[in-house]
Amino acid sequence: LFSPVTVDDTLTVAHMMMMLLVDALIYLLVALYVEQVAPGEFGIPKKWNFMFTKQFWMSGTSYAGRTNPSEREYLRKNSSCNAEEEPTDKHAGIKILGLSKIYKGSKMAVNDLTLNLYEDQISILLGHNGAGKTTTMSMLTGMFSPTAGTAFVNNHDIRTDIEGVRRSLGLCPQHNVLFNELTVAEHIRFFSRLKGVANGDVPAEIDKYVNLLELTDKANAQSRTLSGGMKRKLAVGMALCG
C-alpha cells in the first residue's frame, strides 16, 4: 500500500487513495455550495457569499419579542391601509408581509398578501382554484422563492433563514407522503428526528401522537395496511410531531 510499484516511481497506492479522498471532499463542498445558491425550481437561493455572513454562523439566534427591521419598514409604509384590528393578547406565529409570486410568463399567483396567523387560533385560507393558496404554502415552506415581500415564522425570515422556518413549521400536504414499509410509530420517529427531537425524547413523542390521533392499535402496522382515514391521521401526526 505504501510501497512504490517500481524503483523508478515514488507514487504509491496510498497516494492515489489520498488524492481520491481529497477530490471527493472538494466535489462534496462544491455540490453543497451550488445546492444553496442555485437550488433549481424548488428552493430559495442564497447569496453567493452566504457563508461569510454572521447569520450563517449564528443561525440559531432568536428574535422572539422583537420586530424584524423588514417588518417595521413594511408596517410603516402600509400603516394607513384598511385592515381588521389585530388582537393584542396573542402572539403571531406567522407574519406574512406583502408576499407576491409571479411565475414565468408574468402569471400573478399571489399579489401583495399581508396576513398574521396567531397561536391558539385556527386560520383558514379560502379561495377558488388558482387563487394562490398552494403557492402561498409553498413559499412559507421554502419550496418557491417569493418574487416580492416576505414572511416570518416564529421570527425566522423565509428569505434568509428557511432552516429556522422548517424547524418551526409542519406541513400536511393534500396527498399522503408515506413510506409503505414503515409502521405508524416509525413514521413519527423518522419525522421527529428530522425536526431535531433528541433520540431519548422520541418514544414520548410517538406515544403522544399515537394516542392523540387514536392510532394506538395501529402503532406497529405498516402504513400500506391503513385505511384512507388512518393515513390522513398519520400525515397530520407527521406534520405536528417535533
PDB file of N, CA and C in Angstrom, residues 12 51 59 68 84 86 142 157 204 225 242:
ATOM      1  N   THR A  12       2.567   5.800  -4.807  1.00  0.00           N
ATOM      2  CA  THR A  12       2.055   4.578  -4.189  1.00  0.00           C
ATOM      3  C   THR A  12       0.533   4.556  -4.248  1.00  0.00           C
ATOM      4  N   MET A  51     -21.893  32.134   3.117  1.00  0.00           N
ATOM      5  CA  MET A  51     -21.084  31.512   4.170  1.00  0.00           C
ATOM      6  C   MET A  51     -20.192  32.512   4.902  1.00  0.00           C
ATOM      7  N   SER A  59     -27.131  30.913  13.016  1.00  0.00           N
ATOM      8  CA  SER A  59     -28.496  30.699  12.537  1.00  0.00           C
ATOM      9  C   SER A  59     -29.474  30.430  13.660  1.00  0.00           C
ATOM     10  N   ASN A  68     -38.744  42.503  13.400  1.00  0.00           N
ATOM     11  CA  ASN A  68     -37.682  42.486  12.412  1.00  0.00           C
ATOM     12  C   ASN A  68     -37.638  43.809  11.659  1.00  0.00           C
ATOM     13  N   GLU A  84     -58.444  44.548   9.415  1.00  0.00           N
ATOM     14  CA  GLU A  84     -59.079  44.187  10.678  1.00  0.00           C
ATOM     15  C   GLU A  84     -58.116  44.436  11.829  1.00  0.00           C
ATOM     16  N   GLU A  86     -55.878  43.952  14.847  1.00  0.00           N
ATOM     17  CA  GLU A  86     -55.158  42.766  15.297  1.00  0.00           C
ATOM     18  C   GLU A  86     -55.347  42.561  16.798  1.00  0.00           C
ATOM     19  N   GLY A 142     -40.600  27.167   1.834  1.00  0.00           N
ATOM     20  CA  GLY A 142     -39.326  27.212   1.130  1.00  0.00           C
ATOM     21  C   GLY A 142     -39.291  26.454  -0.180  1.00  0.00           C
ATOM     22  N   ASP A 157     -37.090  34.582   9.022  1.00  0.00           N
ATOM     23  CA  ASP A 157     -37.422  35.112   7.696  1.00  0.00           C
ATOM     24  C   ASP A 157     -37.315  33.999   6.657  1.00  0.00           C
ATOM     25  N   ALA A 204     -41.508   9.228  23.766  1.00  0.00           N
ATOM     26  CA  ALA A 204     -42.606  10.024  24.323  1.00  0.00           C
ATOM     27  C   ALA A 204     -43.371  10.732  23.211  1.00  0.00           C
ATOM     28  N   THR A 225     -51.177  -0.802   5.149  1.00  0.00           N
ATOM     29  CA  THR A 225     -52.330  -1.562   5.639  1.00  0.00           C
ATOM     30  C   THR A 225     -53.398  -0.660   6.247  1.00  0.00           C
ATOM     31  N   GLY A 242     -42.540  16.834  16.689  1.00  0.00           N
ATOM     32  CA  GLY A 242     -41.312  17.621  16.686  1.00  0.00           C
ATOM     33  C   GLY A 242     -41.490  19.009  17.229  1.00  0.00           C
TER      34      GLY A 242
END
